[in-house]
Coordinates of C-alpha atoms in Angstrom, one line a residue:
Chain A
M1003 CA 0.2 -0.2 0.0
V1004 CA 1.2 3.4 -1.1
E1005 CA 2.3 5.5 2.0
L1006 CA -0.8 8.0 2.4
E1007 CA 1.4 9.9 5.3
D1008 CA 3.8 11.1 2.6
D1009 CA 2.1 14.1 2.0
V1010 CA 1.2 15.2 5.2
Q1011 CA 3.4 18.1 6.2
M1012 CA 6.1 16.9 8.9
V1013 CA 7.2 20.1 10.3
S1014 CA 5.0 21.0 13.1
S1015 CA 4.8 24.8 14.1
E1016 CA 2.8 26.6 16.4
L1017 CA 0.6 28.0 13.7
D1018 CA -0.1 25.3 11.5
R1019 CA -1.0 21.4 12.5
T1020 CA -2.4 18.3 11.3
F1021 CA -4.1 16.2 13.9
I1022 CA -4.9 12.7 13.1
F1023 CA -8.1 10.9 14.8
E1024 CA -8.3 7.3 14.7
D1025 CA -11.7 5.7 14.6
E1026 CA -13.5 8.9 13.7
G1027 CA -14.9 9.8 10.2
H1028 CA -17.3 13.2 9.1
T1029 CA -19.4 13.0 12.5
L1030 CA -16.5 14.7 14.3
G1031 CA -14.7 16.2 11.0
S1032 CA -17.7 18.0 10.2
L1033 CA -18.5 19.3 13.5
L1034 CA -14.8 20.6 14.5
T1035 CA -14.4 22.3 10.8
Y1036 CA -17.9 23.9 11.3
V1037 CA -16.8 25.7 14.7
L1038 CA -13.2 26.2 13.8
E1039 CA -13.8 27.7 10.6
S1040 CA -15.8 30.5 12.2
F1041 CA -13.0 32.1 14.3
P1042 CA -11.3 35.0 13.3
E1043 CA -7.9 33.5 14.4
T1044 CA -8.1 30.9 12.0
N1045 CA -6.6 30.8 8.7
F1046 CA -7.4 27.5 7.4
C1047 CA -9.5 24.6 8.6
A1048 CA -10.3 21.4 7.0
Y1049 CA -10.6 17.7 7.4
S1050 CA -10.3 14.7 4.9
V1051 CA -10.8 11.0 5.1
R1052 CA -7.7 9.8 3.1
H1053 CA -8.9 6.5 2.1
P1054 CA -12.6 4.8 2.8
S1055 CA -10.9 1.8 4.4
E1056 CA -8.7 3.7 6.5
N1057 CA -10.8 4.2 9.1
K1058 CA -9.0 7.8 10.5
I1059 CA -9.4 11.4 9.7
Y1060 CA -6.7 14.0 9.1
F1061 CA -7.7 17.3 10.9
R1062 CA -5.5 20.5 9.5
L1063 CA -5.8 23.7 11.3
K1064 CA -3.6 26.5 10.5
V1065 CA -4.2 29.9 12.6
K1066 CA -2.8 33.5 12.2
E1067 CA -0.1 35.2 13.6
G1068 CA 0.1 35.7 17.5
N1069 CA -1.8 32.7 18.3
I1070 CA -0.9 29.1 19.0
V1071 CA -2.8 26.5 17.1
E1072 CA -3.5 23.8 20.2
E1073 CA -5.2 26.8 22.4
V1074 CA -7.5 27.6 19.5
F1075 CA -8.3 23.8 18.8
K1076 CA -9.1 23.7 22.8
R1077 CA -11.3 26.8 22.4
G1078 CA -13.2 24.8 19.5
I1079 CA -13.7 22.0 21.7
Q1080 CA -14.9 24.3 24.6
E1081 CA -17.5 26.3 22.1
L1082 CA -18.6 22.6 20.8
N1083 CA -19.5 21.3 24.5
K1084 CA -21.5 24.6 24.9
V1085 CA -23.5 24.2 22.0
L1086 CA -24.1 20.4 22.5
N1087 CA -25.0 21.3 26.3
H1088 CA -27.4 23.8 24.9
V1089 CA -29.0 21.7 22.7
K1090 CA -29.4 19.0 25.4
K1091 CA -30.7 21.4 27.6
T1092 CA -33.5 22.8 25.1
F1093 CA -34.7 19.5 23.9
N1094 CA -35.3 18.3 27.3
K1095 CA -37.1 21.5 28.3
A1096 CA -39.1 20.5 25.0
I1097 CA -40.1 17.1 26.0
T1098 CA -41.2 18.3 29.4
N1099 CA -43.3 20.4 27.9
Y1100 CA -44.7 18.0 25.3
E1101 CA -45.6 15.8 28.3
G1102 CA -47.0 18.2 30.2
T1103 CA -49.5 19.4 27.5
K1104 CA -50.6 15.6 26.8
Chain B
M483 CA -41.2 36.8 1.3
S484 CA -38.3 37.5 -1.4
K485 CA -35.8 35.2 -3.4
M486 CA -33.1 36.4 -0.6
D487 CA -34.8 34.7 2.5
N488 CA -34.9 31.7 0.2
P489 CA -31.5 30.7 0.0
I490 CA -32.6 27.0 -1.7
I491 CA -34.5 27.5 -4.6
M492 CA -36.1 24.4 -6.1
N493 CA -36.4 25.2 -10.0
K494 CA -38.1 23.0 -12.6
Y495 CA -35.0 21.3 -13.5
S496 CA -32.2 22.7 -10.7
I497 CA -31.8 23.4 -7.3
E498 CA -30.4 27.0 -7.0
R499 CA -28.5 28.5 -4.1
T500 CA -28.7 32.3 -4.2
L501 CA -25.8 34.5 -3.5
G502 CA -25.5 36.2 -0.2
N503 CA -27.2 33.6 1.9
E504 CA -24.4 31.0 2.6
I505 CA -24.9 28.9 5.7
K506 CA -24.0 31.5 8.2
P507 CA -20.7 31.1 10.3
Y508 CA -20.9 29.6 14.1
N509 CA -21.7 32.2 16.8
Y510 CA -22.4 31.1 19.9
E511 CA -24.8 34.0 21.2
E512 CA -26.5 33.9 18.0
F513 CA -27.3 30.4 18.1
V514 CA -28.8 30.6 21.5
K515 CA -30.9 33.2 20.4
N516 CA -32.6 31.1 17.1
F517 CA -32.3 27.7 18.3
K518 CA -35.7 26.3 19.2
V519 CA -37.1 22.6 19.5
N520 CA -40.5 21.8 18.7
I521 CA -42.0 18.5 19.3
I522 CA -44.5 17.4 16.9
S523 CA -45.5 14.0 18.1
C524 CA -43.9 11.4 20.5
S525 CA -44.9 8.0 21.5
E526 CA -43.1 4.8 22.7
T527 CA -41.6 4.1 19.3
D528 CA -41.9 6.9 16.7
M529 CA -41.0 11.1 17.3
E530 CA -41.3 13.8 14.8
F531 CA -39.6 17.3 16.0
D532 CA -38.4 20.2 14.5
L533 CA -34.8 21.6 14.8
I534 CA -34.6 25.3 14.5
G535 CA -31.6 27.4 14.0
I536 CA -29.3 24.7 13.8
D537 CA -26.5 23.9 11.3
V538 CA -26.4 21.0 8.7
A539 CA -23.0 19.9 10.4
L540 CA -24.8 19.6 13.9
A541 CA -27.9 17.7 12.5
N542 CA -25.8 15.6 10.2
S543 CA -23.8 14.7 13.0
L544 CA -27.0 13.6 15.1
R545 CA -28.2 11.6 12.6
R546 CA -25.0 9.5 12.1
V547 CA -24.7 8.9 15.2
I548 CA -27.9 7.8 16.1
L549 CA -27.6 5.5 12.9
S550 CA -24.4 3.8 13.9
E551 CA -23.3 4.7 17.2
V552 CA -26.1 4.3 20.0
P553 CA -25.6 1.0 21.4
S554 CA -28.1 -1.6 22.2
M555 CA -28.3 -5.1 22.8
A556 CA -28.4 -7.9 20.3
I557 CA -28.0 -12.1 20.3
E558 CA -24.0 -12.3 19.6
K559 CA -23.5 -16.1 20.3
V560 CA -25.6 -19.1 20.0
H561 CA -25.0 -22.4 21.3
I562 CA -26.8 -25.0 19.3
Y563 CA -27.3 -28.3 21.1
Q564 CA -29.8 -29.8 18.5
N565 CA -30.9 -28.4 15.3
T566 CA -32.8 -31.0 12.9
S567 CA -34.8 -28.5 11.1
Y568 CA -34.1 -27.5 7.7
V569 CA -32.6 -24.0 8.6
L570 CA -28.6 -24.3 8.7
D571 CA -26.9 -23.8 11.7
E572 CA -25.5 -20.4 10.7
I573 CA -28.4 -18.9 9.2
L574 CA -30.6 -19.6 12.4
A575 CA -27.7 -17.9 14.5
H576 CA -28.1 -15.1 12.2
R577 CA -31.9 -14.7 12.0
L578 CA -31.6 -15.2 15.8
G579 CA -29.4 -12.3 15.9
L580 CA -31.7 -9.9 14.2
I581 CA -34.5 -10.6 16.9
P582 CA -34.6 -7.5 18.8
L583 CA -35.1 -7.3 22.3
K584 CA -36.5 -5.1 24.9
A585 CA -33.5 -5.0 27.2
D586 CA -32.5 -1.3 28.0
P587 CA -28.8 -1.2 26.9
R588 CA -28.3 1.8 29.3
Q589 CA -28.6 -1.0 32.4
F590 CA -25.6 -3.3 30.7
K591 CA -21.8 -2.6 30.5
M592 CA -20.1 -3.4 27.2
K593 CA -18.5 -6.9 27.4
E594 CA -15.0 -6.1 27.9
D595 CA -13.4 -9.6 27.0
E596 CA -15.4 -11.5 23.9
N597 CA -14.5 -14.8 25.8
S598 CA -15.5 -14.0 29.1
E599 CA -18.1 -16.1 31.2
P600 CA -21.2 -13.8 30.7
N601 CA -22.2 -12.1 33.7
E602 CA -25.3 -10.2 35.1
H603 CA -23.5 -6.7 33.9
D604 CA -22.9 -7.4 30.5
S605 CA -25.1 -10.1 29.0
L606 CA -28.6 -11.9 28.7
V607 CA -29.3 -15.5 28.3
Y608 CA -32.2 -17.1 26.3
E609 CA -33.0 -20.6 25.6
M610 CA -35.3 -22.5 23.2
K611 CA -36.4 -26.0 23.5
I612 CA -38.8 -27.0 20.9
K613 CA -39.9 -30.1 19.1
C614 CA -42.5 -30.8 16.6
T615 CA -44.5 -33.6 17.1
K616 CA -47.5 -35.3 15.6
K617 CA -49.9 -33.9 18.7
D618 CA -48.8 -30.1 17.7
L619 CA -49.8 -30.6 13.8
D620 CA -53.1 -31.7 15.2
A621 CA -53.5 -28.6 17.4
L622 CA -53.4 -26.6 14.6
A623 CA -56.4 -24.9 13.2
H624 CA -55.5 -25.0 9.9
K625 CA -54.6 -28.4 8.7
Q626 CA -53.1 -27.6 5.6
F627 CA -50.2 -26.0 7.3
I628 CA -47.8 -29.2 7.8
S629 CA -44.9 -27.5 9.2
F630 CA -44.8 -26.4 13.1
P631 CA -43.9 -22.5 12.9
V632 CA -41.3 -21.6 15.5
Y633 CA -41.9 -18.0 16.8
S634 CA -39.7 -15.7 19.0
K635 CA -42.1 -16.4 21.6
H636 CA -40.9 -19.6 22.0
I637 CA -37.8 -18.2 23.6
K638 CA -37.3 -17.9 27.0
W639 CA -35.2 -15.8 29.2
L640 CA -32.8 -17.3 31.7
P641 CA -31.4 -14.9 34.2
V642 CA -27.9 -15.0 35.2
G643 CA -26.9 -14.0 38.6
N644 CA -28.9 -11.8 40.3
Q645 CA -30.5 -10.4 37.3
K646 CA -33.7 -12.2 38.6
D647 CA -34.3 -9.4 41.1
M648 CA -33.4 -6.7 38.6
F649 CA -35.5 -7.4 35.5
T650 CA -38.6 -9.4 34.7
E651 CA -39.0 -11.0 31.4
N652 CA -41.2 -8.0 30.5
D653 CA -38.1 -5.8 30.5
V654 CA -35.3 -7.8 28.8
G655 CA -37.4 -10.5 26.9
I656 CA -37.9 -10.4 22.8
N657 CA -39.6 -7.2 21.4
G658 CA -42.9 -8.8 19.6
D659 CA -43.7 -12.3 20.0
D660 CA -45.0 -13.4 16.3
I661 CA -41.1 -13.4 14.5
L662 CA -40.9 -16.4 12.6
I663 CA -37.6 -18.1 13.0
A664 CA -38.0 -21.4 11.7
K665 CA -40.6 -24.3 10.4
L666 CA -40.4 -27.6 11.7
R667 CA -41.9 -31.0 10.2
P668 CA -42.5 -33.6 12.7
G669 CA -39.7 -35.1 14.6
Q670 CA -37.7 -32.2 14.0
E671 CA -36.2 -30.5 17.1
I672 CA -34.1 -27.1 18.1
E673 CA -32.5 -27.0 21.2
L674 CA -30.2 -23.6 21.7
K675 CA -28.9 -21.1 24.2
M676 CA -28.4 -17.8 23.3
F677 CA -26.0 -15.1 24.4
A678 CA -27.0 -11.4 24.0
V679 CA -24.3 -8.7 24.5
K680 CA -24.5 -4.8 24.3
G681 CA -22.9 -3.5 20.9
I682 CA -22.7 -0.8 18.5
P683 CA -24.6 -0.7 15.1
K684 CA -21.1 0.2 13.3
D685 CA -20.2 -3.2 14.2
H686 CA -23.2 -4.9 13.0
A687 CA -26.5 -3.6 12.0
K688 CA -28.2 -5.8 14.7
F689 CA -27.2 -3.6 17.2
Q690 CA -29.4 -0.6 15.9
S691 CA -31.6 1.2 18.4
V692 CA -33.7 2.8 15.7
C693 CA -35.3 1.3 12.7
T694 CA -34.4 4.3 10.7
S695 CA -33.8 8.3 11.7
W696 CA -33.6 10.8 9.2
Y697 CA -34.1 14.6 8.9
R698 CA -35.7 16.8 6.0
M699 CA -35.6 20.5 5.7
M700 CA -38.7 22.7 5.8
P701 CA -40.4 23.4 2.7
N702 CA -41.6 26.7 1.7
I703 CA -44.1 27.7 -0.9
K704 CA -44.9 30.8 -2.3
L705 CA -47.8 31.7 -4.6
L706 CA -46.3 34.9 -6.7
D707 CA -49.5 35.2 -8.2
E708 CA -53.0 34.7 -7.4
I709 CA -54.0 31.5 -9.0
K710 CA -58.0 30.8 -9.8
G711 CA -60.8 28.7 -11.1
N712 CA -59.8 25.5 -12.6
D713 CA -56.2 26.3 -12.5
A714 CA -56.4 26.3 -8.5
L715 CA -58.0 23.0 -8.4
L716 CA -55.1 22.0 -10.7
L717 CA -52.4 23.4 -8.3
Q718 CA -54.2 21.7 -5.7
S719 CA -53.8 18.4 -7.3
C720 CA -49.9 19.3 -7.6
F721 CA -49.5 18.7 -4.2
P722 CA -50.1 16.0 -1.6
K723 CA -53.6 16.5 0.4
G724 CA -53.4 19.7 2.9
V725 CA -50.6 21.8 1.4
I726 CA -52.8 23.8 -1.0
G727 CA -56.3 25.0 0.3
L728 CA -59.2 26.6 -1.9
K729 CA -61.4 29.6 -0.7
S730 CA -64.4 31.2 -2.6
V731 CA -63.6 34.7 -3.5
K732 CA -67.0 36.0 -4.9
G733 CA -68.1 32.8 -6.2
V734 CA -64.3 31.7 -7.6
L735 CA -62.0 29.7 -6.3
V736 CA -58.7 31.0 -5.3
A737 CA -55.9 29.0 -4.0
F738 CA -53.8 29.6 -1.1
V739 CA -50.8 28.2 0.5
E740 CA -52.4 26.1 3.7
N741 CA -49.6 23.9 5.3
C742 CA -45.9 23.6 3.6
R743 CA -44.8 21.0 6.2
K744 CA -47.0 18.2 4.3
D745 CA -45.2 18.8 1.1
N746 CA -43.3 16.4 -0.2
S747 CA -40.9 18.4 -2.8
S748 CA -42.2 16.5 -5.9
R749 CA -42.3 19.5 -7.8
N750 CA -44.9 18.2 -9.8
V751 CA -46.2 21.9 -10.3
F752 CA -43.6 22.4 -12.8
R753 CA -45.2 19.9 -15.3
Y754 CA -47.8 22.8 -16.2
K755 CA -46.9 25.9 -18.2
Q756 CA -49.3 28.2 -16.5
F757 CA -47.8 27.8 -13.2
D758 CA -44.2 28.9 -14.5
D759 CA -43.2 32.2 -12.8
K760 CA -46.5 31.9 -10.5
I761 CA -45.0 29.8 -7.9
L762 CA -41.8 29.8 -5.7
L763 CA -40.5 26.7 -4.2
S764 CA -37.9 26.7 -1.5
K765 CA -36.3 24.9 1.5
I766 CA -35.5 26.8 4.8
Q767 CA -32.2 25.9 5.3
D768 CA -31.8 26.2 9.2
H769 CA -35.5 24.3 9.8
F770 CA -34.7 20.5 10.1
I771 CA -37.7 18.1 10.5
F772 CA -36.3 15.2 12.3
T773 CA -37.6 11.8 12.8
I774 CA -36.6 8.9 14.8
E775 CA -38.1 5.6 14.8
S776 CA -37.2 3.3 17.7
I777 CA -37.3 -0.3 17.9
G778 CA -38.6 -0.2 21.4
A779 CA -36.0 -0.9 23.5
M780 CA -35.6 2.8 24.3
K781 CA -37.8 5.7 23.7
P782 CA -37.1 7.9 20.9
N783 CA -36.5 10.9 23.1
I784 CA -33.9 9.1 25.2
I785 CA -31.9 7.7 22.1
F786 CA -31.7 11.4 20.9
L787 CA -30.4 12.4 24.0
E788 CA -28.0 9.4 24.1
A789 CA -26.6 10.4 20.7
I790 CA -25.9 13.9 22.1
N791 CA -23.9 12.4 25.1
I792 CA -22.4 10.2 22.8
I793 CA -20.9 13.4 20.4
I794 CA -20.2 15.3 23.6
R795 CA -17.9 12.1 24.7
K796 CA -16.4 12.0 21.2
V797 CA -15.5 15.5 21.3
N798 CA -13.7 15.5 24.4
G799 CA -12.1 12.4 23.4
A800 CA -10.7 14.2 20.2
L801 CA -9.4 17.1 22.6
E802 CA -7.5 14.6 24.3
S803 CA -6.0 12.6 21.7
A804 CA -5.0 15.9 20.0
L805 CA -3.1 17.0 23.0
N806 CA -1.5 13.8 23.1
Q807 CA -0.2 13.8 19.4
T808 CA 3.4 15.0 19.3
E809 CA 4.5 14.1 15.6
I810 CA 2.9 16.0 12.8

């Protein structure tokens, strides 16, 4: 099998990193890109599934000068947690209301 | 409502995305302000609800997780002691695996070692002993059926450890008692023991806790011009029942949009020339009509909450994994 890692930039820097998430797919990738690409600090953000039989995603995040890529990533995760908890809370409230009116 | 408020327009032959209405970037305050959940209906097995003000990325992730990552219980191993029926051992085992169980997966743990002895926290054991005899044939009302059907109601639950105090047959038994498993001729018998474990549908479809789950975008229909008389009747027939209503204005029938939600976006209306430029069909891009059809082990609203919990766990797992990655 051809080494797929070859074209991944091996130089790690504070501004540009490619994370690899094993056992993940579009479910996680699209969520992360959705939140992270909206940040003003982000220069570039995308993910790819290199090959359908490879069960991992390559997630690249590039940030603007003066930021640290890990910090921006961490903030993205915090934002996602906030969103998901809000969805959960709102849904629970809607269910309670619905069951109350039934 | 103008074209600008309807970013996804359904034309005769194409779907058009109008410029200036691309999906808005994420913003938490905006999201909290706009996000709404409306429950349309919710029963033990079916649920329809609206997610308004949500991005496709989130709606689709939820759907994907519900379909392939919410765990449930299913029969995984079968010990066959006797099978003289026409159904082959492996096919019989596969059929048994697909039988839905009532057990709530939240009360069980994932089995850590596949080959370990089943215990009360990770397994459920069932048994089936059945033999077709002449007497059984006589008992059948319809004598022309010469095979003795084996149904899921013939499966018995065997409590492991202290499961007897925790559950009843009603909690963990088979969901549905008329699932046909095999048919026996006189003298044939089946005797087997089944072991159910918790698993995720990514590994095997038998672990799915939903029949299916999907979303669609809210359709929006706008009449740009008054449509009267026979044309109004024709227009009404282009849509499912209840989408277009008719009212009588000075003795003339006039069509109006009654309920967009019922539309299935067939675009039948474009078959008729007289409606060109008189009607605007579009989709509301942040209004998702979400449907969950549960198999019965968990209520659909519980399945949705489980899915959210799984995504939260996934996201936090990703952070941990990202911080541990030193290379690249």
